[in-house]
Every structure is written in C-alpha cells, then in structure tokens.
mmCIF file of C-alpha atoms in Angstrom:
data_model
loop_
_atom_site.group_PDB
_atom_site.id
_atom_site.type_symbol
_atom_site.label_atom_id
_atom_site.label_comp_id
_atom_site.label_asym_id
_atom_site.label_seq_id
_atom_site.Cartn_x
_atom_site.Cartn_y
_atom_site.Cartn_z
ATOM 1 C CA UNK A 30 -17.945 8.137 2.873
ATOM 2 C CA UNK A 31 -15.874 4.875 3.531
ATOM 3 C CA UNK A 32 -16.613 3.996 7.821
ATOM 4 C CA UNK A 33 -13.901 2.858 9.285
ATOM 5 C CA UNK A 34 -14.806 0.323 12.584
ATOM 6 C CA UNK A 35 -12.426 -0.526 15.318
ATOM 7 C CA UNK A 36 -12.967 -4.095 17.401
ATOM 8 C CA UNK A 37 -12.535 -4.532 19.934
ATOM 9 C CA UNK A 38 -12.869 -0.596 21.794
ATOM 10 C CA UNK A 39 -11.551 -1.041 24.106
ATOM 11 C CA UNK A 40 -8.296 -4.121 25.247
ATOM 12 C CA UNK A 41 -7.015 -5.036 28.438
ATOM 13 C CA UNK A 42 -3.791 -7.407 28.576
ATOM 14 C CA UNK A 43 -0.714 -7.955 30.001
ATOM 15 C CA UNK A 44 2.991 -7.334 29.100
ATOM 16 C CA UNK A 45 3.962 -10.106 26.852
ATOM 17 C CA UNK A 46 0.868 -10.686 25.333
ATOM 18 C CA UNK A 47 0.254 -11.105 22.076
ATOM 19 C CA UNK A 48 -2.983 -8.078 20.950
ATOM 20 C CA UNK A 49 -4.283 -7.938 18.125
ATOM 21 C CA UNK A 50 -6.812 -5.512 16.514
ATOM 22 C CA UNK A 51 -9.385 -5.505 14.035
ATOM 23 C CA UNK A 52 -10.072 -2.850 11.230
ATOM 24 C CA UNK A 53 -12.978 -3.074 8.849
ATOM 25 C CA UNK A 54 -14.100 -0.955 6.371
ATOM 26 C CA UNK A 55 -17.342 -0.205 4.787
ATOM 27 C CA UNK A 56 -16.002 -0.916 1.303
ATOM 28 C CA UNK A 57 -13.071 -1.804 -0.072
ATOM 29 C CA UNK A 58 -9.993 0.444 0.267
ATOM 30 C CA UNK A 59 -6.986 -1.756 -1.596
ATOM 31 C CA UNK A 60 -3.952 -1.451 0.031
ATOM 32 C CA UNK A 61 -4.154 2.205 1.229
ATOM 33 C CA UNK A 62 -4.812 1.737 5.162
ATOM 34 C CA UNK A 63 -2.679 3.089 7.693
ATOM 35 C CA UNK A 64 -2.103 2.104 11.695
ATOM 36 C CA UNK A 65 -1.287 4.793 14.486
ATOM 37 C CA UNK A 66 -0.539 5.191 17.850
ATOM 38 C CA UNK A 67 -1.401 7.548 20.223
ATOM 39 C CA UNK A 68 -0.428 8.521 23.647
ATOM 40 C CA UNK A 69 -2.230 10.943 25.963
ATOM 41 C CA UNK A 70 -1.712 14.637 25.384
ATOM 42 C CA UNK A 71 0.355 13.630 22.002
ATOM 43 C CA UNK A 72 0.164 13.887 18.364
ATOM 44 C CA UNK A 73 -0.600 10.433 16.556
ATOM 45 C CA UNK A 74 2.465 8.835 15.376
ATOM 46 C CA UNK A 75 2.402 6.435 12.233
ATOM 47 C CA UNK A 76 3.290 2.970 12.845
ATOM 48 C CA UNK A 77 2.021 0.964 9.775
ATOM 49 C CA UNK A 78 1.517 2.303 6.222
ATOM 50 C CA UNK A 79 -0.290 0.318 3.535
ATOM 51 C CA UNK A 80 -1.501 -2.668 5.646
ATOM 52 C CA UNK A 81 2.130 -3.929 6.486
ATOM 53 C CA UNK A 82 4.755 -1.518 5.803
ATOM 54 C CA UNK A 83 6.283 -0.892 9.359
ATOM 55 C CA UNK A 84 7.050 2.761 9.658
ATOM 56 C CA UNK A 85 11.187 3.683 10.219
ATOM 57 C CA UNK A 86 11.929 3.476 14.147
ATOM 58 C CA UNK A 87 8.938 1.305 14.593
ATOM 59 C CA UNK A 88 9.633 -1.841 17.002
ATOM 60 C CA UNK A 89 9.562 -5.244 14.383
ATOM 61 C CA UNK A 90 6.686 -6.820 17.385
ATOM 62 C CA UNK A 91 4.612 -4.888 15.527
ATOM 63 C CA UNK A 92 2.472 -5.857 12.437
ATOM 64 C CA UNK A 93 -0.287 -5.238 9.863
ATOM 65 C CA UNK A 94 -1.958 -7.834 7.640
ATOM 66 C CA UNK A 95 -5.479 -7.909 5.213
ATOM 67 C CA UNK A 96 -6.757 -6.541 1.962
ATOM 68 C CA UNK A 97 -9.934 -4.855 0.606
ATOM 69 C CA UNK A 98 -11.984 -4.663 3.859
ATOM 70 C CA UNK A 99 -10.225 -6.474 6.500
ATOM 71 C CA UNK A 100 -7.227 -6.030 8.544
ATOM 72 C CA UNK A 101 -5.516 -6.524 11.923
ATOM 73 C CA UNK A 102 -3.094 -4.881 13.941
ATOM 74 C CA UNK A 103 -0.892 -7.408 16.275
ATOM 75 C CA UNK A 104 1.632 -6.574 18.390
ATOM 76 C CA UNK A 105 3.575 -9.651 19.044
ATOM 77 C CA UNK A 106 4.699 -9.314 22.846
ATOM 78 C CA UNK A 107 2.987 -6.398 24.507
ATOM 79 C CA UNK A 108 5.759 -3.683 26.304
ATOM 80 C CA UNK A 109 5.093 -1.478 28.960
ATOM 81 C CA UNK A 110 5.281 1.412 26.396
ATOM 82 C CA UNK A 111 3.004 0.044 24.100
ATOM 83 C CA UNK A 112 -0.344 0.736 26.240
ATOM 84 C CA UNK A 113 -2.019 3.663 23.962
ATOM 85 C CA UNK A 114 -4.893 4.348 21.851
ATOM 86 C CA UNK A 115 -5.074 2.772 18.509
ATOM 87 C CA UNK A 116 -6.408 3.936 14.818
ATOM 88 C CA UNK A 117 -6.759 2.566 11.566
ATOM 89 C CA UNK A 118 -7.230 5.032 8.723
ATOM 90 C CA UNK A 119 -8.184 4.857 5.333
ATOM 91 C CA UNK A 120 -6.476 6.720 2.673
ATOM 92 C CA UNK A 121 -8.233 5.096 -0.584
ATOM 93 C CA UNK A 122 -10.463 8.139 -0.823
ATOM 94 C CA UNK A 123 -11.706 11.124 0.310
ATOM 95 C CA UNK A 124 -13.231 12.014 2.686
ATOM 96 C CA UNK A 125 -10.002 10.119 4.684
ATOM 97 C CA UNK A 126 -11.309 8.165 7.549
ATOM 98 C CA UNK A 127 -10.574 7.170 10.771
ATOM 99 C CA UNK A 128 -11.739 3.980 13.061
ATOM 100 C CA UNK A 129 -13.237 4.817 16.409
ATOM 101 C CA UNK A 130 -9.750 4.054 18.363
ATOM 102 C CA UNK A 131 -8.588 0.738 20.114
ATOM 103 C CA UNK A 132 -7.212 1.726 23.818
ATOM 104 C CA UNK A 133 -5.240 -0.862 24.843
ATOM 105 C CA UNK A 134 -4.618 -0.698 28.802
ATOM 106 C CA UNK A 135 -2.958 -2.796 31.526
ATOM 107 C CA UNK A 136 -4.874 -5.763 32.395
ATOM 108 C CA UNK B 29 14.664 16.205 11.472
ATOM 109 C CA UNK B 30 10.992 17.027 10.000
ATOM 110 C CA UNK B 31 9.411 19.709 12.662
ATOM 111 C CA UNK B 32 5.586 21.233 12.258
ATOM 112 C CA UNK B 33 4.793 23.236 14.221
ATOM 113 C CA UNK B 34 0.912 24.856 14.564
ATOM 114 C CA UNK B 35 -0.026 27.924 16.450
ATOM 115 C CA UNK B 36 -3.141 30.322 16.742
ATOM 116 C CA UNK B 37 -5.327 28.256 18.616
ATOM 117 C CA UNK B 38 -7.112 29.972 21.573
ATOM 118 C CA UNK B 39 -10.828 30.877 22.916
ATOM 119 C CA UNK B 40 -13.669 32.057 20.317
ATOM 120 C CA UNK B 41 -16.764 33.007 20.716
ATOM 121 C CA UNK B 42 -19.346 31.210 18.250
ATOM 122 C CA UNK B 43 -19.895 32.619 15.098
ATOM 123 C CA UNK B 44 -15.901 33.509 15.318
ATOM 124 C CA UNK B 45 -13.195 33.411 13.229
ATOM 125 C CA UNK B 46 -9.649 32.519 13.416
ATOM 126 C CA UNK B 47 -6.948 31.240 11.950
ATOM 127 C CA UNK B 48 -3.870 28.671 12.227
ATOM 128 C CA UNK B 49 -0.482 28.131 11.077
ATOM 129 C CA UNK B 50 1.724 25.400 10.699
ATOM 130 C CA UNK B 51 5.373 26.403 10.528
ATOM 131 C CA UNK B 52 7.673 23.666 8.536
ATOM 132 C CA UNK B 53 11.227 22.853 8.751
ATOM 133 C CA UNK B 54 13.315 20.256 8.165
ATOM 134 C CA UNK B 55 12.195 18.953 4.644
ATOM 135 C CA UNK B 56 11.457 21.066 1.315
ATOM 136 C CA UNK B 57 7.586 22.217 1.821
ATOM 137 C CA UNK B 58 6.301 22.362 -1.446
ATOM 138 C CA UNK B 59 7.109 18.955 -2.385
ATOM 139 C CA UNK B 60 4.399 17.710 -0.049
ATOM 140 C CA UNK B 61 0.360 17.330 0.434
ATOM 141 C CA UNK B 62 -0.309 18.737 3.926
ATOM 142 C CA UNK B 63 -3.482 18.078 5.431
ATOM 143 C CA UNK B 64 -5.713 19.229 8.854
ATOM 144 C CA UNK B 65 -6.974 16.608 11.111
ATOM 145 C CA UNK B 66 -8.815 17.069 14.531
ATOM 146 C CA UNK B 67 -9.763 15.792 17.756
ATOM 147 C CA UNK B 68 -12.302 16.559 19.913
ATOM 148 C CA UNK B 69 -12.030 16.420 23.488
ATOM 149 C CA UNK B 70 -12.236 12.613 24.690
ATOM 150 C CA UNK B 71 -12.960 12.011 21.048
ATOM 151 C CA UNK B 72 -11.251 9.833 18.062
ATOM 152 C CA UNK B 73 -9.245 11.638 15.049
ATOM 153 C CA UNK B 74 -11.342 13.297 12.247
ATOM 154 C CA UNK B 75 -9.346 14.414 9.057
ATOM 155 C CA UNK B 76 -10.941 17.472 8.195
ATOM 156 C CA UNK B 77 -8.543 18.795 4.701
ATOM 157 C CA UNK B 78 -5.880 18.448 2.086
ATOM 158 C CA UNK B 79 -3.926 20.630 0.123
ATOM 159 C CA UNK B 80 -1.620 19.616 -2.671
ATOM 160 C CA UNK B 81 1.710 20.229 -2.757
ATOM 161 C CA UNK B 82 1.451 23.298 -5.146
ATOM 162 C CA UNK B 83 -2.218 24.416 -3.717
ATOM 163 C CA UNK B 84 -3.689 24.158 -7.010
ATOM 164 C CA UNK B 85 -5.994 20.787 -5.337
ATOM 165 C CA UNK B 86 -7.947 20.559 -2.061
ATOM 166 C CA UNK B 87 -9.986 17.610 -0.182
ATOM 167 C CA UNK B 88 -12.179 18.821 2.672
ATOM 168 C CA UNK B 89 -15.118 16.946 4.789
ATOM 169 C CA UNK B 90 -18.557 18.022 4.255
ATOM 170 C CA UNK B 91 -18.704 19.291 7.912
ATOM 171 C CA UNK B 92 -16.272 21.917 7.491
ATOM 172 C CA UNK B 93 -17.038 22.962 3.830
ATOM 173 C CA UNK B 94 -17.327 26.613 3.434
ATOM 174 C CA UNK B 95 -16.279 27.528 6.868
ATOM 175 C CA UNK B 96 -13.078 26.094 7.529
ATOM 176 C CA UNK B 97 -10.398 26.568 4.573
ATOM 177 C CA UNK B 98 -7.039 25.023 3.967
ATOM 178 C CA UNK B 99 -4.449 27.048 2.235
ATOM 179 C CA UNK B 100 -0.435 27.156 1.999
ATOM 180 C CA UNK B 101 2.338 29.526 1.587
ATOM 181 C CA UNK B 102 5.250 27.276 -0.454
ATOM 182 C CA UNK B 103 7.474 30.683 0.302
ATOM 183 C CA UNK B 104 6.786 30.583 4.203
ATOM 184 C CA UNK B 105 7.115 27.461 4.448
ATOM 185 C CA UNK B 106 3.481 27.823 6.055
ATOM 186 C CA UNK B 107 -0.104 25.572 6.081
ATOM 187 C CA UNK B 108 -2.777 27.505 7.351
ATOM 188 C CA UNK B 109 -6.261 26.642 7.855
ATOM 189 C CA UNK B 110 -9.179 29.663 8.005
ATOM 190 C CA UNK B 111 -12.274 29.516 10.574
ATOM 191 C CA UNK B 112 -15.311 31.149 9.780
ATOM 192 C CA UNK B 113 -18.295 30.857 11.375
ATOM 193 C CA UNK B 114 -16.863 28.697 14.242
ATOM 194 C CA UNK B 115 -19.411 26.257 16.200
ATOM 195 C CA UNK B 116 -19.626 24.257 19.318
ATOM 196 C CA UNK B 117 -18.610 21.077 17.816
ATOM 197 C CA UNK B 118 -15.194 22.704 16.283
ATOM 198 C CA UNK B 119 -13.872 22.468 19.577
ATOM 199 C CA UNK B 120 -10.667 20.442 19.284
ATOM 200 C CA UNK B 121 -7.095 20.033 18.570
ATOM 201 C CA UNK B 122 -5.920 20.495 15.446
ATOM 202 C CA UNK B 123 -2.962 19.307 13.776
ATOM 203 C CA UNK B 124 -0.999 19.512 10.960
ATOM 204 C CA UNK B 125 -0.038 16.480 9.380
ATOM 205 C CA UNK B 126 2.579 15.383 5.927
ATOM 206 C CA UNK B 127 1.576 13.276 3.195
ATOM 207 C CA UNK B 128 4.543 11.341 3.055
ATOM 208 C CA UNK B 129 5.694 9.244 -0.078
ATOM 209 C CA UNK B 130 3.611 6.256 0.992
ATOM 210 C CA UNK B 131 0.294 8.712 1.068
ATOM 211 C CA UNK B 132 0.281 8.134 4.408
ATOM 212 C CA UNK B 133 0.030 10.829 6.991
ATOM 213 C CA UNK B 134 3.745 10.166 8.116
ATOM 214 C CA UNK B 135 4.519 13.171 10.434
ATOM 215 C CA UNK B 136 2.303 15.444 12.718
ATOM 216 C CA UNK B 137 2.592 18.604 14.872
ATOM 217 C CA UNK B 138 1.779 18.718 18.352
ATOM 218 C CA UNK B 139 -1.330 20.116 18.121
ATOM 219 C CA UNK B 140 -3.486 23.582 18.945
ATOM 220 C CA UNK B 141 -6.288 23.834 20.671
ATOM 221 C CA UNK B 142 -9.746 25.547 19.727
ATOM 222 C CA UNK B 143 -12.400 26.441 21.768
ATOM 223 C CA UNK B 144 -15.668 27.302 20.461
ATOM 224 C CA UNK B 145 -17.816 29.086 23.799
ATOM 225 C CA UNK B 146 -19.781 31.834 24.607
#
C-alpha cells in the first residue's frame, strides 16, 4: 500500500498568512493526488484534484504544486473560514490512501 | 445539484450485521464509480471500497475484505455497502463518495454513523 504522510500535524497561524502543507508519498503516484478540506461534524469537500487543478467554487488563494512523491498545499492569505483539517489522498492505486490530516487552527 | 445521501447507520452489537444506503440524485448514477470511505472517531479518513459504474469491478482494503461489501443498484439509484461480522474498530462514519471525471472523489454525503458495542 502507497502511505500517505502529512507535515506538519498540526499548524497554527494567523489570518493573512501564507500556510503551506506538505504531502509525501511512499512511492510515486504521478499526477493522481487530491487535496480536501474538512470542517468539524462535515463531510470532506474536494479542493484540489491532480496536484493543481482547483476544484469549481474553490477560492483562487488556494493551490497545489509537486510530482511523483512530493507536494504542497498553500493557501496564499489565510481567511477566517479557512481554519479546518487538511488531507492529501492518493488515487494512483488501490488501496486509495489518505495522509494523517493537517489541522490548521488560529494562532 | 449532486445530493447523496446515506442512511442505516445505528448501534450493533459485535459480531453484527447491517447495512447502508446511499440515495443519489441530481446526476445520472450509473455513469459513475462510487466508493465508501470512513472515519473513526477523532480519527483521519480511511477509503475502505469502490464499485464501478456498472458493478461488474470492485476495490476494497484488506481490513474490510470479506466482511464489509460494496454493491449498487443502477435502477435505485442506490450504493450500498453490507456489514458482516462487525468489530470494535468499524466504529465510524461512513460516507458515500463520487468518482468524478478527474478520478477524484469530487462529491460526498454527510455521513452515517456506526457503532460497534456490546
């Protein structure tokens, strides 16, 4: 199975700040990694779709980036609504796996 | 306006069985790959199963094999996912979740929750 691994767990920061978050994976997984959010109590909601494809309705401060085993998550000026859990996923193959989660709270 | 919706979840004993639905609406149902993925409490997301669009093809994690079963009704517009043999550590919320066009899992349900206790 392909792990996933999340750095760092766990973010503080402040509104306006820029985040960003690291994905690795175990092996390489092309193009086929995804970037959620979720909110307490709520489904996951798909922001980013292979590496930098921003999802329809998805604010433009955020943004993927990598290849093979390495990518980031950045959100370019943090927003009060943006403080959630985080999750990379890999789609290359199955089983489909998830990173451990990024919570990003207020600083 | 793409809606799934699961039910079915509730309290089991272990050794149980039970089993969930996800209603669809909103798109045509047997053009997609739906898929299972679950969280335990305080815990990260854990894709547990896939099922093509037409059923004939299925993905599952080892953990789950031969107790937990993914299946679809293209008619009913309907994902289900069969329990058997239900332990501790299935305790979670399960949703239902599209394969979109990119292969990514592009829309979700809101989730039902399992308990596994004596």
């Amino acid at each position: 199975d392909i792990q996933m691994t999340q750095s760092p767990s766990t973010l503080s920061a402040s509104v306006g700040d820029r985040v960003t978050i690291t994905c690795r994976a175990s092996q390489s997984i092309s193009r086929f990694l995804a970037w959620f959010q979720q909110k307490p109590g709520k489904a996951p909601k798909l922001l980013i779709y292979k590496v930098s494809n921003l999802e329809s309705g998805v604010p433009v401060r955020f943004s993927g980036s990598g290849s093979g085993t390495e990518f980031t998550l950045t959100i370019s000026s943090l927003q009060p609504d943006d403080f959630a859990t985080y999750y990379c996923q890999q789609h290359n193959s199955y089983p489909w796996t998830f990173g451990q989660g990024t919570n990003v709270e207020i600083k | 306006e793409v809606q799934l919706v699961e039910s079915g979840g509730t309290l089991v004993q272990p050794g149980g069985s039970l089993r969930l639905s996800c209603a669809a609406s909103g798109f045509i149902f047997g053009s997609y790959g739906m898929n299972w993925v679950r969280q335990s409490p305080g815990m990260g997301l854990e894709w547990i199963s896939y099922i093509s669009n037409s059923g004939s093809t299925i993905y599952d994690v080892d953990s789950v094999r031969g107790r937990l079963t993914i299946s679809r009704d293209n008619a009913k517009n309907s994902l289900y996912l069969q329990m058997n043999n239900l332990r501790d550590e299935d305790t979670a919320v399960y949703y239902c979740a599209r394969e979109g066009s990119s292969g990514s899992l592009d829309h979700w349900g809101q989730g039902t929750r399992v308990t596994v206790s004596s």
